[in-house]
């Protein structure tokens, strides 16, 4: 699943291509005519914001992508062995040195710079918690403005802060001892600061580590499948207090939320 840390990792992996020129590009038929503008263009910048990744090219063209739940990138040298069948590629770019493939990619658009500037979804994103200049203080008022909306739902709202996905949501709330059903307006600034202080280093570590999301310290990962404090641990004992972990579904999209009813008290429900 592509939470913000995975998108940031793909962005990091694409950085060595900045300055290279596009030798060839494959896109689905809908975008093919526009993509001819990118052949011969230079990749000038790779931008990640939350779960969005944008490739900027000379000549005022961009490729905007969102991996949703199932898209993924492969970035490597020319001639690399493809991880998946070529027919799953939504985008394939070759430069003199590198080959880049975006598999499945549910969102992949070839846009002008002007169109990206008017892109409603992209431009409504809140600050990315993995950017160097992120400050929790800048987003706390926006959480308080959510009123009675449950905090476990609000932290997934990419318009408030971008990059948090469903696994890190449960893990961050657990580490900050915040009950996921508490109204956003009732979670103090100090508690939200703790949430980000716990979550950001975990996500930065995840950005550097391909594979499964693991939030548990190494010494608690007694089995290969023991990776997280609460996520997908319904009915199992909390690592802190041994109370059984619970799960419920939350928000318009009925996303699963895991929590410990003892460590995360429902103080103002
Ligand atoms: Zn507990």
Short mmCIF file of C-alpha atoms and ligand atoms in Angstrom, two decimals:
data_model
loop_
_atom_site.label_atom_id
_atom_site.label_comp_id
_atom_site.label_asym_id
_atom_site.label_seq_id
_atom_site.Cartn_x
_atom_site.Cartn_y
_atom_site.Cartn_z
CA UNK A 1 0.00 0.00 0.00
CA UNK A 2 1.39 3.36 -1.00
CA UNK A 3 1.38 5.63 2.00
CA UNK A 4 3.40 8.84 1.82
CA UNK A 5 6.64 7.17 2.91
CA UNK A 6 6.62 4.86 -0.14
CA UNK A 7 5.94 7.77 -2.50
CA UNK A 8 8.80 9.73 -0.90
CA UNK A 9 11.05 6.68 -1.36
CA UNK A 10 10.16 6.48 -5.06
CA UNK A 11 10.86 10.20 -5.33
CA UNK A 12 14.28 9.68 -3.74
CA UNK A 13 15.01 6.84 -6.18
CA UNK A 14 14.09 9.08 -9.13
CA UNK A 15 16.42 11.93 -8.12
CA UNK A 16 19.47 10.51 -9.99
CA UNK A 17 17.51 10.90 -13.24
CA UNK A 18 17.19 14.67 -12.87
CA UNK A 19 19.13 16.28 -15.71
CA UNK A 20 18.73 13.29 -18.02
CA UNK A 21 16.80 13.49 -21.28
CA UNK A 22 13.90 11.25 -22.20
CA UNK A 23 14.87 8.86 -25.00
CA UNK A 24 11.54 7.07 -25.17
CA UNK A 25 8.21 7.07 -23.37
CA UNK A 26 5.28 4.68 -23.29
CA UNK A 27 1.88 5.86 -22.06
CA UNK A 28 -1.67 4.59 -22.70
CA UNK A 29 -3.27 5.78 -25.97
CA UNK A 30 -5.22 8.59 -24.30
CA UNK A 31 -1.97 10.45 -23.46
CA UNK A 32 0.17 9.41 -26.41
CA UNK A 33 -0.11 12.56 -28.49
CA UNK A 34 0.80 14.79 -25.55
CA UNK A 35 3.65 12.52 -24.53
CA UNK A 36 5.45 13.22 -27.82
CA UNK A 37 6.28 16.61 -26.26
CA UNK A 38 8.28 14.84 -23.57
CA UNK A 39 10.52 12.84 -25.89
CA UNK A 40 13.87 14.63 -25.90
CA UNK A 41 12.89 16.79 -22.91
CA UNK A 42 15.00 16.97 -19.76
CA UNK A 43 13.69 15.76 -16.41
CA UNK A 44 14.15 18.94 -14.38
CA UNK A 45 12.55 18.07 -11.04
CA UNK A 46 10.90 15.23 -9.14
CA UNK A 47 8.27 16.43 -6.70
CA UNK A 48 6.43 14.36 -4.11
CA UNK A 49 3.56 15.70 -2.06
CA UNK A 50 1.69 13.28 0.16
CA UNK A 51 0.79 10.36 -2.07
CA UNK A 52 1.25 12.31 -5.31
CA UNK A 53 4.40 12.16 -7.42
CA UNK A 54 5.07 14.66 -10.21
CA UNK A 55 7.79 14.52 -12.84
CA UNK A 56 8.65 17.96 -14.23
CA UNK A 57 10.15 18.21 -17.73
CA UNK A 58 11.69 21.01 -19.75
CA UNK A 59 9.19 22.52 -22.17
CA UNK A 60 6.57 23.07 -19.43
CA UNK A 61 5.21 19.52 -19.28
CA UNK A 62 4.62 17.35 -16.24
CA UNK A 63 3.49 13.83 -15.48
CA UNK A 64 1.22 13.71 -12.44
CA UNK A 65 0.71 10.34 -10.71
CA UNK A 66 -1.04 8.84 -7.71
CA UNK A 67 -0.46 5.18 -6.86
CA UNK A 68 -3.69 4.77 -4.82
CA UNK A 69 -3.76 1.33 -3.15
CA UNK A 70 -2.03 -0.74 -5.81
CA UNK A 71 0.29 1.30 -8.04
CA UNK A 72 4.06 0.97 -7.72
CA UNK A 73 7.26 2.16 -9.37
CA UNK A 74 10.39 0.38 -10.53
CA UNK A 75 13.42 2.57 -11.13
CA UNK A 76 16.70 1.12 -12.35
CA UNK A 77 19.34 0.92 -15.06
CA UNK A 78 18.51 0.35 -18.73
CA UNK A 79 17.83 -3.32 -19.34
CA UNK A 80 16.71 -4.06 -15.77
CA UNK A 81 14.58 -7.15 -15.28
CA UNK A 82 11.00 -6.00 -14.93
CA UNK A 83 9.33 -6.96 -11.67
CA UNK A 84 5.96 -7.33 -13.39
CA UNK A 85 4.74 -8.06 -16.89
CA UNK A 86 5.19 -5.13 -19.24
CA UNK A 87 1.45 -5.07 -19.94
CA UNK A 88 0.87 -3.77 -16.42
CA UNK A 89 2.95 -0.66 -17.12
CA UNK A 90 0.94 2.58 -17.29
CA UNK A 91 4.08 4.60 -17.86
CA UNK A 92 7.53 3.62 -19.03
CA UNK A 93 10.32 6.12 -19.54
CA UNK A 94 13.83 5.44 -20.73
CA UNK A 95 16.76 7.83 -20.59
CA UNK A 96 20.28 7.05 -21.83
CA UNK A 97 21.05 5.47 -18.43
CA UNK A 98 17.78 4.60 -16.71
CA UNK A 99 14.44 2.95 -17.13
CA UNK A 100 11.39 3.88 -15.06
CA UNK A 101 8.15 1.91 -14.93
CA UNK A 102 4.92 2.86 -13.15
CA UNK A 103 2.82 -0.29 -12.75
CA UNK A 104 -0.98 -0.28 -12.61
CA UNK A 105 -0.91 3.42 -11.79
CA UNK A 106 -4.57 4.36 -11.41
CA UNK A 107 -3.76 8.07 -11.80
CA UNK A 108 -1.27 9.00 -14.53
CA UNK A 109 -1.77 12.25 -16.43
CA UNK A 110 0.38 14.14 -18.93
CA UNK A 111 -0.32 17.79 -18.14
CA UNK A 112 1.00 21.22 -18.97
CA UNK A 113 2.48 23.23 -16.11
CA UNK A 114 -0.58 25.50 -16.32
CA UNK A 115 -2.96 22.56 -15.98
CA UNK A 116 -1.10 21.30 -12.91
CA UNK A 117 -1.37 24.79 -11.41
CA UNK A 118 -5.16 24.48 -11.72
CA UNK A 119 -5.37 20.83 -10.62
CA UNK A 120 -7.99 20.89 -7.91
CA UNK A 121 -6.99 17.76 -6.02
CA UNK A 122 -3.24 18.36 -6.19
CA UNK A 123 -3.53 21.97 -5.12
CA UNK A 124 -5.84 21.26 -2.19
CA UNK A 125 -3.24 19.09 -0.42
CA UNK A 126 -2.22 20.00 3.09
CA UNK A 127 1.44 20.16 4.15
CA UNK A 128 3.40 16.94 3.58
CA UNK A 129 4.62 15.62 6.93
CA UNK A 130 7.74 14.17 5.26
CA UNK A 131 8.92 17.49 3.85
CA UNK A 132 11.87 19.04 5.69
CA UNK A 133 9.92 22.19 6.52
CA UNK A 134 6.90 20.40 8.04
CA UNK A 135 5.78 21.76 11.39
CA UNK A 136 2.98 20.15 13.38
CA UNK A 137 2.13 23.59 14.77
CA UNK A 138 1.03 24.67 11.29
CA UNK A 139 -1.71 22.03 11.00
CA UNK A 140 -3.07 21.80 14.55
CA UNK A 141 -5.61 24.62 14.05
CA UNK A 142 -6.92 22.83 10.97
CA UNK A 143 -7.53 19.67 13.04
CA UNK A 144 -9.32 21.66 15.73
CA UNK A 145 -11.52 23.20 13.01
CA UNK A 146 -12.81 19.70 12.23
CA UNK A 147 -15.08 19.89 15.29
CA UNK A 148 -16.75 16.57 16.10
CA UNK A 149 -15.15 14.68 13.24
CA UNK A 150 -13.34 11.67 14.68
CA UNK A 151 -9.58 12.18 14.85
CA UNK A 152 -8.93 8.76 13.27
CA UNK A 153 -10.85 9.95 10.23
CA UNK A 154 -9.41 13.48 10.17
CA UNK A 155 -5.75 12.40 10.11
CA UNK A 156 -6.39 10.60 6.80
CA UNK A 157 -7.76 13.80 5.21
CA UNK A 158 -5.01 14.72 2.77
CA UNK A 159 -6.30 18.31 2.63
CA UNK A 160 -5.28 18.83 6.28
CA UNK A 161 -1.95 17.02 6.26
CA UNK A 162 -0.81 14.81 3.41
CA UNK A 163 1.04 11.51 3.46
CA UNK A 164 -0.62 9.56 6.28
CA UNK A 165 -2.18 6.25 5.23
CA UNK A 166 -4.23 3.69 7.08
CA UNK A 167 -1.44 1.71 8.76
CA UNK A 168 0.49 4.71 10.07
CA UNK A 169 -2.81 6.26 11.21
CA UNK A 170 -3.49 3.47 13.72
CA UNK A 171 0.14 3.21 14.77
CA UNK A 172 0.58 6.95 15.32
CA UNK A 173 -2.61 7.30 17.36
CA UNK A 174 -1.58 4.34 19.50
CA UNK A 175 1.87 5.79 20.21
CA UNK A 176 0.31 9.15 21.08
CA UNK A 177 -2.30 7.35 23.26
CA UNK A 178 -5.16 9.08 21.42
CA UNK A 179 -8.46 7.18 21.12
CA UNK A 180 -9.34 7.23 17.40
CA UNK A 181 -12.99 8.13 18.04
CA UNK A 182 -12.23 11.30 19.99
CA UNK A 183 -13.53 14.47 18.30
CA UNK A 184 -10.71 16.28 16.51
CA UNK A 185 -11.53 19.53 18.30
CA UNK A 186 -11.00 17.82 21.68
CA UNK A 187 -7.50 16.51 21.00
CA UNK A 188 -5.09 19.03 22.50
CA UNK A 189 -2.27 20.70 20.61
CA UNK A 190 0.17 18.87 22.89
CA UNK A 191 -1.36 15.51 21.99
CA UNK A 192 -1.22 16.28 18.28
CA UNK A 193 2.40 17.35 18.68
CA UNK A 194 3.16 13.95 20.27
CA UNK A 195 1.31 12.22 17.43
CA UNK A 196 3.55 13.89 14.84
CA UNK A 197 6.69 13.54 16.98
CA UNK A 198 6.07 9.78 17.08
CA UNK A 199 4.84 9.36 13.51
CA UNK A 200 7.25 11.42 11.43
CA UNK A 201 10.45 9.53 12.45
CA UNK A 202 8.65 6.21 11.87
CA UNK A 203 7.58 7.29 8.39
CA UNK A 204 11.04 8.68 7.60
CA UNK A 205 12.48 5.29 8.64
CA UNK A 206 9.89 3.58 6.43
CA UNK A 207 10.92 5.85 3.56
CA UNK A 208 14.46 4.44 3.81
CA UNK A 209 13.33 0.81 4.19
CA UNK A 210 11.54 -0.92 1.30
CA UNK A 211 9.05 -3.65 2.11
CA UNK A 212 6.49 -4.02 4.86
CA UNK A 213 5.70 -1.16 7.19
CA UNK A 214 7.25 -1.99 10.58
CA UNK A 215 6.70 0.31 13.55
CA UNK A 216 7.63 -2.06 16.38
CA UNK A 217 11.16 -1.78 17.78
CA UNK A 218 13.37 -4.63 16.60
CA UNK A 219 13.45 -6.36 19.99
CA UNK A 220 9.66 -6.73 19.95
CA UNK A 221 9.58 -8.20 16.43
CA UNK A 222 9.75 -11.76 17.75
CA UNK A 223 8.23 -13.26 14.61
CA UNK A 224 8.56 -12.12 10.99
CA UNK A 225 4.88 -11.16 10.92
CA UNK A 226 5.09 -9.13 14.14
CA UNK A 227 5.72 -5.71 12.72
CA UNK A 228 3.26 -3.25 14.21
CA UNK A 229 1.89 -2.16 17.58
CA UNK A 230 -1.80 -2.49 16.75
CA UNK A 231 -2.41 -2.69 12.98
CA UNK A 232 -4.08 -6.00 12.05
CA UNK A 233 -3.72 -7.25 15.63
CA UNK A 234 -7.41 -7.43 16.62
CA UNK A 235 -7.91 -9.74 19.60
CA UNK A 236 -4.19 -10.01 20.31
CA UNK A 237 -2.65 -8.60 23.52
CA UNK A 238 -1.32 -5.05 23.51
CA UNK A 239 2.49 -5.06 23.74
CA UNK A 240 2.28 -2.40 26.46
CA UNK A 241 -0.62 -3.49 28.70
CA UNK A 242 -1.79 -6.90 27.39
CA UNK A 243 -5.37 -5.65 26.82
CA UNK A 244 -6.88 -7.09 23.65
CA UNK A 245 -6.49 -4.85 20.59
CA UNK A 246 -9.81 -3.80 19.03
CA UNK A 247 -10.80 -2.87 15.50
CA UNK A 248 -13.67 -0.88 14.01
CA UNK A 249 -14.40 0.86 10.72
CA UNK A 250 -14.28 4.61 10.46
CA UNK A 251 -15.08 7.52 8.13
CA UNK A 252 -16.83 7.76 4.77
CA UNK A 253 -14.58 5.06 3.35
CA UNK A 254 -15.00 2.72 6.34
CA UNK A 255 -11.28 2.33 6.82
CA UNK A 256 -10.14 -0.16 9.47
CA UNK A 257 -8.84 1.40 12.67
CA UNK A 258 -6.99 -0.63 15.33
CA UNK A 259 -6.47 0.61 18.89
CA UNK A 260 -5.88 -0.45 22.48
CA UNK A 261 -8.88 0.52 24.66
CA UNK A 262 -6.65 0.74 27.74
CA UNK A 263 -3.68 2.69 26.36
CA UNK A 264 -5.92 4.99 24.31
CA UNK A 265 -8.67 6.04 26.74
CA UNK A 266 -11.88 7.56 25.41
CA UNK A 267 -11.64 10.52 27.77
CA UNK A 268 -14.02 12.94 26.08
CA UNK A 269 -16.42 10.72 24.13
ZN1 LIG B 1 -2.48 -1.21 25.71
#
